[in-house]
Amino acid sequence: MSARILEVRHGILKKNDELARGLRARFREAGVFVVNLVSGPGAGKTALLEKTLSALGKDHAVAALVGDLATENDATRLARSGAPIRQISTGTTCHLEAQMIGDALAGWDLDALDFLFIENVGNLVCPASYDLGEDLRAVLFSVTEGEDKPLKYPTIFNSADVAVLTKIDIAGAVDFDRALAVHNIHEVRPGLPILDSSARAEPGLDAWLAFLKTKRAEAFPATTPA
Amino acid sequence: MHELSIAVNLVDVAVREATEAGSEQVSKVRLRIGALSGVVRDALEFSFDIAAGGTIVEGAALEIEELPVVIHCPQCDADRELPDVFRFRCPVCGTPSADIRQGKELEITSLEIQ
């Protein structure tokens, strides 16, 4: 039998993209603003999220999904904030996919939420390819990681909507060159907003929290109190 | 490494499309992957053979077209191809631009079926 060519034009991750589109529509309908936190292991996603849930939780309904290869340690830590938390154990999978988010949300009343945070698996490569239906993708970058991190992982920085510099309170102790880090981020993603943060000391999370509230207000102008 | 997961998706799509077209054997899969797709070519090629095993795609050749990043330069008002993914500036005038016109592709373009 002779060979023939079949034109296809099919995105390989179309299934994930379609599920993500469905999730995005659900989130939008429910009025919940969704943030996907990505970073390498140890950049401080859980510490940032712990403080964020406590601070935002005073005036808003917040919840989080936490992805890890194994253990429920992060979920246990985050549950101390009082916010509803669900752990997604990915087993050997190095990233979260839209399907896992949809499954983890079963039984949750999204209408009751203002913010939903998704803590991705600590990995600067794989999560870049998977849309989870989020409104905002935040890449965390700690001062201990080296200023050239954005140049080593351009795809994830390029796919992000904001970069959060974490552990900025110890920048001096590790000779972190902030100007160089900012330069490198902007080389791979011109114009990306960059926020300083510390989960333990000044300047705290003020810039990050204000950014989140502004973005939510932009996404849901009618439902956010003035 | 998420290329195995990508390869499994890729084989699923190829099997479905080929089956719908009445084919029982795929001999070649053509892909386009952008420099910003987050996929490493070698890892994908390695994973493809594993994912294709036991399906009608087993033994198929994988032909990958790699696409460079193209940005739109607001200064030149022109699309410009970048030599790498570390510097999002117009290679002609140096203006930074995040207006990406090509480079995120991760798609099957065609199948050669028997």
mmCIF file of C-alpha atoms in Angstrom:
data_model
loop_
_atom_site.group_PDB
_atom_site.id
_atom_site.type_symbol
_atom_site.label_atom_id
_atom_site.label_comp_id
_atom_site.label_asym_id
_atom_site.label_seq_id
_atom_site.Cartn_x
_atom_site.Cartn_y
_atom_site.Cartn_z
ATOM 1 C CA MET A 1 0.000 0.000 0.000
ATOM 2 C CA SER A 2 1.414 3.404 -0.891
ATOM 3 C CA ALA A 3 2.021 6.103 1.642
ATOM 4 C CA ARG A 4 -0.095 9.241 1.711
ATOM 5 C CA ILE A 5 0.235 12.490 3.542
ATOM 6 C CA LEU A 6 -2.404 13.490 6.046
ATOM 7 C CA GLU A 7 -2.407 17.196 6.909
ATOM 8 C CA VAL A 8 -3.135 17.540 10.609
ATOM 9 C CA ARG A 9 -2.262 20.931 12.154
ATOM 10 C CA HIS A 10 -2.978 19.822 15.661
ATOM 11 C CA GLY A 11 -1.462 21.294 18.799
ATOM 12 C CA ILE A 12 0.154 18.487 20.756
ATOM 13 C CA LEU A 13 -1.091 19.918 24.038
ATOM 14 C CA LYS A 14 -4.502 20.754 22.590
ATOM 15 C CA LYS A 15 -6.237 18.523 25.125
ATOM 16 C CA ASN A 16 -4.607 20.399 28.011
ATOM 17 C CA ASP A 17 -5.268 23.747 26.330
ATOM 18 C CA GLU A 18 -8.951 22.909 25.875
ATOM 19 C CA LEU A 19 -9.315 21.799 29.493
ATOM 20 C CA ALA A 20 -7.536 24.978 30.590
ATOM 21 C CA ARG A 21 -9.912 27.075 28.505
ATOM 22 C CA GLY A 22 -12.839 25.356 30.196
ATOM 23 C CA LEU A 23 -11.348 26.013 33.633
ATOM 24 C CA ARG A 24 -10.698 29.654 32.764
ATOM 25 C CA ALA A 25 -14.347 30.079 31.778
ATOM 26 C CA ARG A 26 -15.471 28.446 35.053
ATOM 27 C CA PHE A 27 -13.169 30.679 37.110
ATOM 28 C CA ARG A 28 -14.365 33.769 35.276
ATOM 29 C CA GLU A 29 -18.022 32.822 35.779
ATOM 30 C CA ALA A 30 -17.430 32.189 39.488
ATOM 31 C CA GLY A 31 -15.559 35.475 39.953
ATOM 32 C CA VAL A 32 -12.417 33.815 41.273
ATOM 33 C CA PHE A 33 -9.004 35.186 40.349
ATOM 34 C CA VAL A 34 -6.503 32.373 39.841
ATOM 35 C CA VAL A 35 -2.760 32.619 40.348
ATOM 36 C CA ASN A 36 -0.268 29.944 39.236
ATOM 37 C CA LEU A 37 2.950 30.119 41.280
ATOM 38 C CA VAL A 38 5.994 28.657 39.548
ATOM 39 C CA SER A 39 9.642 28.520 40.603
ATOM 40 C CA GLY A 40 12.559 26.200 41.136
ATOM 41 C CA PRO A 41 12.560 24.087 44.312
ATOM 42 C CA GLY A 42 13.311 26.152 47.395
ATOM 43 C CA ALA A 43 12.583 29.614 45.984
ATOM 44 C CA GLY A 44 9.973 30.140 48.678
ATOM 45 C CA LYS A 45 6.620 29.411 47.056
ATOM 46 C CA THR A 46 5.139 27.852 50.179
ATOM 47 C CA ALA A 47 6.431 30.581 52.523
ATOM 48 C CA LEU A 48 5.110 33.299 50.226
ATOM 49 C CA LEU A 49 1.789 31.527 49.864
ATOM 50 C CA GLU A 50 1.438 30.940 53.611
ATOM 51 C CA LYS A 51 1.785 34.655 54.311
ATOM 52 C CA THR A 52 -0.309 35.621 51.299
ATOM 53 C CA LEU A 53 -3.228 33.422 52.397
ATOM 54 C CA SER A 54 -3.120 34.851 55.925
ATOM 55 C CA ALA A 55 -2.918 38.473 54.764
ATOM 56 C CA LEU A 56 -5.430 38.317 51.910
ATOM 57 C CA GLY A 57 -7.689 36.050 53.917
ATOM 58 C CA LYS A 58 -8.579 38.930 56.240
ATOM 59 C CA ASP A 59 -10.667 40.644 53.548
ATOM 60 C CA HIS A 60 -11.075 38.007 50.849
ATOM 61 C CA ALA A 61 -12.096 34.373 50.475
ATOM 62 C CA VAL A 62 -8.891 32.544 49.540
ATOM 63 C CA ALA A 63 -7.974 28.936 48.838
ATOM 64 C CA ALA A 64 -5.049 27.004 47.424
ATOM 65 C CA LEU A 65 -4.119 23.873 45.511
ATOM 66 C CA VAL A 66 -0.619 22.600 46.149
ATOM 67 C CA GLY A 67 1.265 20.374 43.755
ATOM 68 C CA ASP A 68 4.129 18.176 44.891
ATOM 69 C CA LEU A 69 5.704 14.976 43.682
ATOM 70 C CA ALA A 70 5.162 13.453 47.105
ATOM 71 C CA THR A 71 4.315 14.340 50.726
ATOM 72 C CA GLU A 72 1.547 16.544 52.061
ATOM 73 C CA ASN A 73 3.918 18.725 54.080
ATOM 74 C CA ASP A 74 3.172 21.882 52.127
ATOM 75 C CA ALA A 75 -0.583 21.434 52.427
ATOM 76 C CA THR A 76 -0.237 20.891 56.165
ATOM 77 C CA ARG A 77 1.831 24.066 56.456
ATOM 78 C CA LEU A 78 -0.597 26.105 54.391
ATOM 79 C CA ALA A 79 -3.645 24.810 56.246
ATOM 80 C CA ARG A 80 -2.420 26.736 59.309
ATOM 81 C CA SER A 81 -3.588 29.895 57.555
ATOM 82 C CA GLY A 82 -7.162 28.648 57.926
ATOM 83 C CA ALA A 83 -7.775 28.731 54.168
ATOM 84 C CA PRO A 84 -9.134 25.657 52.380
ATOM 85 C CA ILE A 85 -6.175 23.713 50.939
ATOM 86 C CA ARG A 86 -5.973 20.677 48.718
ATOM 87 C CA GLN A 87 -2.840 18.737 47.923
ATOM 88 C CA ILE A 88 -2.257 17.372 44.440
ATOM 89 C CA SER A 89 0.311 14.578 44.600
ATOM 90 C CA THR A 90 1.677 14.230 41.109
ATOM 91 C CA GLY A 91 3.710 11.078 41.749
ATOM 92 C CA THR A 92 6.475 11.194 39.191
ATOM 93 C CA THR A 93 4.993 13.985 37.082
ATOM 94 C CA CYS A 94 7.136 17.107 37.195
ATOM 95 C CA HIS A 95 4.381 19.667 36.600
ATOM 96 C CA LEU A 96 0.662 20.251 37.059
ATOM 97 C CA GLU A 97 -1.756 19.807 34.173
ATOM 98 C CA ALA A 98 -5.229 21.261 33.664
ATOM 99 C CA GLN A 99 -6.822 17.849 34.218
ATOM 100 C CA MET A 100 -5.317 17.625 37.723
ATOM 101 C CA ILE A 101 -6.700 21.069 38.579
ATOM 102 C CA GLY A 102 -10.169 20.129 37.372
ATOM 103 C CA ASP A 103 -10.092 16.908 39.410
ATOM 104 C CA ALA A 104 -8.813 18.633 42.543
ATOM 105 C CA LEU A 105 -11.598 21.218 42.419
ATOM 106 C CA ALA A 106 -14.360 18.606 42.653
ATOM 107 C CA GLY A 107 -16.884 19.613 45.296
ATOM 108 C CA TRP A 108 -15.463 23.079 45.864
ATOM 109 C CA ASP A 109 -17.799 26.045 45.652
ATOM 110 C CA LEU A 110 -15.808 28.353 43.406
ATOM 111 C CA ASP A 111 -18.497 31.032 43.631
ATOM 112 C CA ALA A 112 -17.557 31.542 47.262
ATOM 113 C CA LEU A 113 -13.909 32.322 46.437
ATOM 114 C CA ASP A 114 -12.141 35.554 45.503
ATOM 115 C CA PHE A 115 -8.652 34.148 44.989
ATOM 116 C CA LEU A 116 -7.426 30.656 44.196
ATOM 117 C CA PHE A 117 -3.680 30.004 44.308
ATOM 118 C CA ILE A 118 -2.065 27.063 42.586
ATOM 119 C CA GLU A 119 1.397 26.186 43.859
ATOM 120 C CA ASN A 120 3.025 24.336 40.990
ATOM 121 C CA VAL A 121 5.674 21.638 41.364
ATOM 122 C CA GLY A 122 9.096 23.166 42.024
ATOM 123 C CA ASN A 123 10.520 23.107 38.514
ATOM 124 C CA LEU A 124 11.537 25.900 36.146
ATOM 125 C CA VAL A 125 11.185 23.895 32.943
ATOM 126 C CA CYS A 126 8.114 21.709 32.567
ATOM 127 C CA PRO A 127 5.348 23.866 34.132
ATOM 128 C CA ALA A 128 5.969 26.497 31.428
ATOM 129 C CA SER A 129 4.209 24.389 28.787
ATOM 130 C CA TYR A 130 0.969 23.751 30.699
ATOM 131 C CA ASP A 131 -1.815 26.295 30.887
ATOM 132 C CA LEU A 132 -3.874 25.700 34.051
ATOM 133 C CA GLY A 133 -6.560 28.257 33.244
ATOM 134 C CA GLU A 134 -4.920 30.831 35.500
ATOM 135 C CA ASP A 135 -5.353 34.590 35.237
ATOM 136 C CA LEU A 136 -1.842 35.281 36.412
ATOM 137 C CA ARG A 137 1.368 33.287 36.267
ATOM 138 C CA ALA A 138 3.889 34.450 38.837
ATOM 139 C CA VAL A 139 7.477 33.219 38.642
ATOM 140 C CA LEU A 140 9.369 33.368 41.941
ATOM 141 C CA PHE A 141 13.081 33.985 41.911
ATOM 142 C CA SER A 142 14.989 33.964 45.194
ATOM 143 C CA VAL A 143 18.083 36.057 45.793
ATOM 144 C CA THR A 144 20.092 32.911 46.540
ATOM 145 C CA GLU A 145 19.620 31.484 43.055
ATOM 146 C CA GLY A 146 22.053 33.581 41.053
ATOM 147 C CA GLU A 147 21.277 36.558 38.866
ATOM 148 C CA ASP A 148 21.576 34.608 35.612
ATOM 149 C CA LYS A 149 18.643 32.268 36.368
ATOM 150 C CA PRO A 150 16.360 34.014 33.838
ATOM 151 C CA LEU A 151 18.926 33.422 31.078
ATOM 152 C CA LYS A 152 19.097 29.724 31.963
ATOM 153 C CA TYR A 153 15.307 29.305 32.022
ATOM 154 C CA PRO A 154 14.042 31.866 29.516
ATOM 155 C CA THR A 155 10.856 29.986 28.621
ATOM 156 C CA ILE A 156 9.306 30.101 32.079
ATOM 157 C CA PHE A 157 10.216 33.762 32.578
ATOM 158 C CA ASN A 158 8.833 34.487 29.150
ATOM 159 C CA SER A 159 5.534 32.802 29.950
ATOM 160 C CA ALA A 160 5.088 34.665 33.261
ATOM 161 C CA ASP A 161 2.979 37.762 33.961
ATOM 162 C CA VAL A 162 5.039 38.920 36.934
ATOM 163 C CA ALA A 163 8.358 38.042 38.581
ATOM 164 C CA VAL A 164 8.567 38.075 42.374
ATOM 165 C CA LEU A 165 12.023 38.393 43.914
ATOM 166 C CA THR A 166 11.865 36.432 47.166
ATOM 167 C CA LYS A 167 14.035 36.455 50.321
ATOM 168 C CA ILE A 168 15.046 40.017 49.442
ATOM 169 C CA ASP A 169 15.815 40.616 53.156
ATOM 170 C CA ILE A 170 18.955 38.479 52.819
ATOM 171 C CA ALA A 171 20.062 39.991 49.496
ATOM 172 C CA GLY A 172 23.027 41.726 51.156
ATOM 173 C CA ALA A 173 24.251 38.561 52.854
ATOM 174 C CA VAL A 174 24.442 36.685 49.559
ATOM 175 C CA ASP A 175 25.763 39.613 47.469
ATOM 176 C CA PHE A 176 22.680 39.615 45.284
ATOM 177 C CA ASP A 177 23.019 42.096 42.437
ATOM 178 C CA ARG A 178 19.412 43.225 42.004
ATOM 179 C CA ALA A 179 20.112 45.487 39.037
ATOM 180 C CA LEU A 180 21.738 42.611 37.160
ATOM 181 C CA ALA A 181 18.853 40.254 37.992
ATOM 182 C CA VAL A 182 16.325 42.827 36.764
ATOM 183 C CA HIS A 183 18.382 43.365 33.618
ATOM 184 C CA ASN A 184 18.452 39.621 32.935
ATOM 185 C CA ILE A 185 14.710 39.214 33.496
ATOM 186 C CA HIS A 186 14.040 42.046 31.089
ATOM 187 C CA GLU A 187 16.403 40.590 28.501
ATOM 188 C CA VAL A 188 14.224 37.481 28.267
ATOM 189 C CA ARG A 189 10.924 39.253 28.900
ATOM 190 C CA PRO A 190 10.929 42.994 28.241
ATOM 191 C CA GLY A 191 8.547 44.927 30.467
ATOM 192 C CA LEU A 192 7.788 42.098 32.940
ATOM 193 C CA PRO A 193 6.687 43.635 36.271
ATOM 194 C CA ILE A 194 9.163 42.753 39.059
ATOM 195 C CA LEU A 195 8.244 42.881 42.750
ATOM 196 C CA ASP A 196 10.482 42.595 45.810
ATOM 197 C CA SER A 197 9.243 40.427 48.652
ATOM 198 C CA SER A 198 10.191 38.818 51.912
ATOM 199 C CA ALA A 199 8.062 36.336 53.811
ATOM 200 C CA ARG A 200 10.084 36.958 57.012
ATOM 201 C CA ALA A 201 11.137 40.602 57.223
ATOM 202 C CA GLU A 202 10.837 44.021 55.582
ATOM 203 C CA PRO A 203 9.691 44.886 52.948
ATOM 204 C CA GLY A 204 7.235 42.024 53.456
ATOM 205 C CA LEU A 205 4.590 41.275 50.894
ATOM 206 C CA ASP A 206 2.979 44.692 50.492
ATOM 207 C CA ALA A 207 3.915 45.151 46.829
ATOM 208 C CA TRP A 208 2.808 41.606 45.952
ATOM 209 C CA LEU A 209 -0.511 41.879 47.807
ATOM 210 C CA ALA A 210 -1.264 45.261 46.227
ATOM 211 C CA PHE A 211 -0.416 43.831 42.805
ATOM 212 C CA LEU A 212 -2.797 40.895 43.318
ATOM 213 C CA LYS A 213 -5.652 43.148 44.403
ATOM 214 C CA THR A 214 -5.117 45.465 41.436
ATOM 215 C CA LYS A 215 -5.053 42.572 38.977
ATOM 216 C CA ARG A 216 -8.197 41.067 40.456
ATOM 217 C CA ALA A 217 -9.954 44.424 40.270
ATOM 218 C CA GLU A 218 -8.952 44.687 36.600
ATOM 219 C CA ALA A 219 -10.261 41.194 35.906
ATOM 220 C CA PHE A 220 -13.563 41.726 37.725
ATOM 221 C CA PRO A 221 -14.293 45.456 37.634
ATOM 222 C CA ALA A 222 -17.974 45.103 38.486
ATOM 223 C CA THR A 223 -17.685 42.769 41.458
ATOM 224 C CA THR A 224 -14.817 44.397 43.341
ATOM 225 C CA PRO A 225 -15.838 46.949 45.974
ATOM 226 C CA ALA A 226 -14.317 50.374 45.402
ATOM 227 C CA MET B 1 11.686 16.153 31.833
ATOM 228 C CA HIS B 2 8.133 16.379 30.559
ATOM 229 C CA GLU B 3 8.914 15.251 27.020
ATOM 230 C CA LEU B 4 7.571 11.760 27.723
ATOM 231 C CA SER B 5 4.234 13.277 28.674
ATOM 232 C CA ILE B 6 4.360 15.416 25.504
ATOM 233 C CA ALA B 7 5.281 12.331 23.451
ATOM 234 C CA VAL B 8 2.313 10.409 24.852
ATOM 235 C CA ASN B 9 -0.003 13.266 23.818
ATOM 236 C CA LEU B 10 1.671 13.358 20.424
ATOM 237 C CA VAL B 11 1.192 9.626 19.828
ATOM 238 C CA ASP B 12 -2.451 9.853 20.994
ATOM 239 C CA VAL B 13 -3.165 12.571 18.447
ATOM 240 C CA ALA B 14 -1.369 10.690 15.663
ATOM 241 C CA VAL B 15 -3.192 7.422 16.416
ATOM 242 C CA ARG B 16 -6.575 9.142 16.453
ATOM 243 C CA GLU B 17 -6.030 11.147 13.282
ATOM 244 C CA ALA B 18 -4.604 8.191 11.370
ATOM 245 C CA THR B 19 -7.370 5.851 12.536
ATOM 246 C CA GLU B 20 -10.038 8.362 11.521
ATOM 247 C CA ALA B 21 -8.414 8.498 8.094
ATOM 248 C CA GLY B 22 -8.678 4.713 7.837
ATOM 249 C CA SER B 23 -4.979 4.000 8.255
ATOM 250 C CA GLU B 24 -3.439 1.161 10.208
ATOM 251 C CA GLN B 25 0.159 2.315 10.096
ATOM 252 C CA VAL B 26 1.844 5.683 10.477
ATOM 253 C CA SER B 27 5.273 5.881 8.838
ATOM 254 C CA LYS B 28 6.205 9.475 9.557
ATOM 255 C CA VAL B 29 5.128 12.225 11.956
ATOM 256 C CA ARG B 30 6.005 15.819 11.150
ATOM 257 C CA LEU B 31 6.166 18.363 13.949
ATOM 258 C CA ARG B 32 6.907 22.016 14.416
ATOM 259 C CA ILE B 33 8.477 23.036 17.694
ATOM 260 C CA GLY B 34 9.228 26.633 18.558
ATOM 261 C CA ALA B 35 12.322 27.697 20.458
ATOM 262 C CA LEU B 36 10.018 28.822 23.300
ATOM 263 C CA SER B 37 7.897 25.664 23.399
ATOM 264 C CA GLY B 38 9.828 24.377 26.388
ATOM 265 C CA VAL B 39 10.546 21.109 24.622
ATOM 266 C CA VAL B 40 14.020 19.663 24.148
ATOM 267 C CA ARG B 41 14.369 17.984 20.776
ATOM 268 C CA ASP B 42 16.644 15.128 21.855
ATOM 269 C CA ALA B 43 14.455 14.271 24.824
ATOM 270 C CA LEU B 44 11.359 14.309 22.642
ATOM 271 C CA GLU B 45 12.939 12.029 20.035
ATOM 272 C CA PHE B 46 13.965 9.606 22.769
ATOM 273 C CA SER B 47 10.518 9.666 24.370
ATOM 274 C CA PHE B 48 8.692 9.333 21.073
ATOM 275 C CA ASP B 49 10.009 5.824 20.434
ATOM 276 C CA ILE B 50 8.926 4.742 23.908
ATOM 277 C CA ALA B 51 5.473 6.316 23.617
ATOM 278 C CA ALA B 52 4.897 4.907 20.121
ATOM 279 C CA GLY B 53 5.672 1.325 21.154
ATOM 280 C CA GLY B 54 2.729 -1.032 20.664
ATOM 281 C CA THR B 55 0.675 1.496 18.674
ATOM 282 C CA ILE B 56 0.173 2.057 14.951
ATOM 283 C CA VAL B 57 2.801 4.779 15.244
ATOM 284 C CA GLU B 58 5.515 2.325 16.313
ATOM 285 C CA GLY B 59 8.548 2.595 14.069
ATOM 286 C CA ALA B 60 7.429 5.883 12.505
ATOM 287 C CA ALA B 61 10.072 8.470 11.686
ATOM 288 C CA LEU B 62 9.864 11.755 13.556
ATOM 289 C CA GLU B 63 10.622 14.800 11.439
ATOM 290 C CA ILE B 64 11.009 17.943 13.516
ATOM 291 C CA GLU B 65 11.048 21.460 12.118
ATOM 292 C CA GLU B 66 12.511 23.835 14.692
ATOM 293 C CA LEU B 67 11.196 27.376 14.557
ATOM 294 C CA PRO B 68 13.185 30.323 15.866
ATOM 295 C CA VAL B 69 11.543 33.093 17.864
ATOM 296 C CA VAL B 70 10.169 35.971 15.801
ATOM 297 C CA ILE B 71 9.322 39.226 17.565
ATOM 298 C CA HIS B 72 7.668 42.314 16.204
ATOM 299 C CA CYS B 73 9.904 45.352 16.567
ATOM 300 C CA PRO B 74 7.760 48.415 17.290
ATOM 301 C CA GLN B 75 10.611 50.724 16.240
ATOM 302 C CA CYS B 76 11.252 49.149 12.816
ATOM 303 C CA ASP B 77 7.595 48.095 12.512
ATOM 304 C CA ALA B 78 8.853 44.751 11.237
ATOM 305 C CA ASP B 79 8.973 41.098 12.314
ATOM 306 C CA ARG B 80 12.484 40.046 13.281
ATOM 307 C CA GLU B 81 13.926 36.574 13.827
ATOM 308 C CA LEU B 82 16.012 36.168 16.979
ATOM 309 C CA PRO B 83 19.240 34.145 16.974
ATOM 310 C CA ASP B 84 18.521 32.739 20.471
ATOM 311 C CA VAL B 85 16.026 32.976 23.332
ATOM 312 C CA PHE B 86 18.139 34.989 25.769
ATOM 313 C CA ARG B 87 17.756 38.472 24.364
ATOM 314 C CA PHE B 88 14.359 39.791 23.324
ATOM 315 C CA ARG B 89 15.604 42.790 21.410
ATOM 316 C CA CYS B 90 15.362 43.688 17.750
ATOM 317 C CA PRO B 91 18.574 42.351 16.170
ATOM 318 C CA VAL B 92 18.612 45.388 13.854
ATOM 319 C CA CYS B 93 17.952 48.371 16.138
ATOM 320 C CA GLY B 94 18.216 46.898 19.665
ATOM 321 C CA THR B 95 14.699 47.864 20.811
ATOM 322 C CA PRO B 96 13.305 45.435 23.442
ATOM 323 C CA SER B 97 10.084 43.697 22.463
ATOM 324 C CA ALA B 98 7.894 41.071 24.121
ATOM 325 C CA ASP B 99 5.551 40.974 21.126
ATOM 326 C CA ILE B 100 6.164 37.370 20.092
ATOM 327 C CA ARG B 101 4.940 36.360 16.654
ATOM 328 C CA GLN B 102 6.505 32.884 16.452
ATOM 329 C CA GLY B 103 8.347 30.460 18.708
ATOM 330 C CA LYS B 104 5.738 28.889 21.010
ATOM 331 C CA GLU B 105 4.549 26.271 18.510
ATOM 332 C CA LEU B 106 4.222 22.667 19.582
ATOM 333 C CA GLU B 107 2.179 21.003 16.895
ATOM 334 C CA ILE B 108 1.813 18.114 14.498
ATOM 335 C CA THR B 109 1.677 19.411 10.946
ATOM 336 C CA SER B 110 1.193 16.177 9.024
ATOM 337 C CA LEU B 111 1.346 12.408 9.127
ATOM 338 C CA GLU B 112 2.546 9.986 6.498
ATOM 339 C CA ILE B 113 0.189 7.041 6.625
ATOM 340 C CA GLN B 114 -0.007 3.707 4.881
#
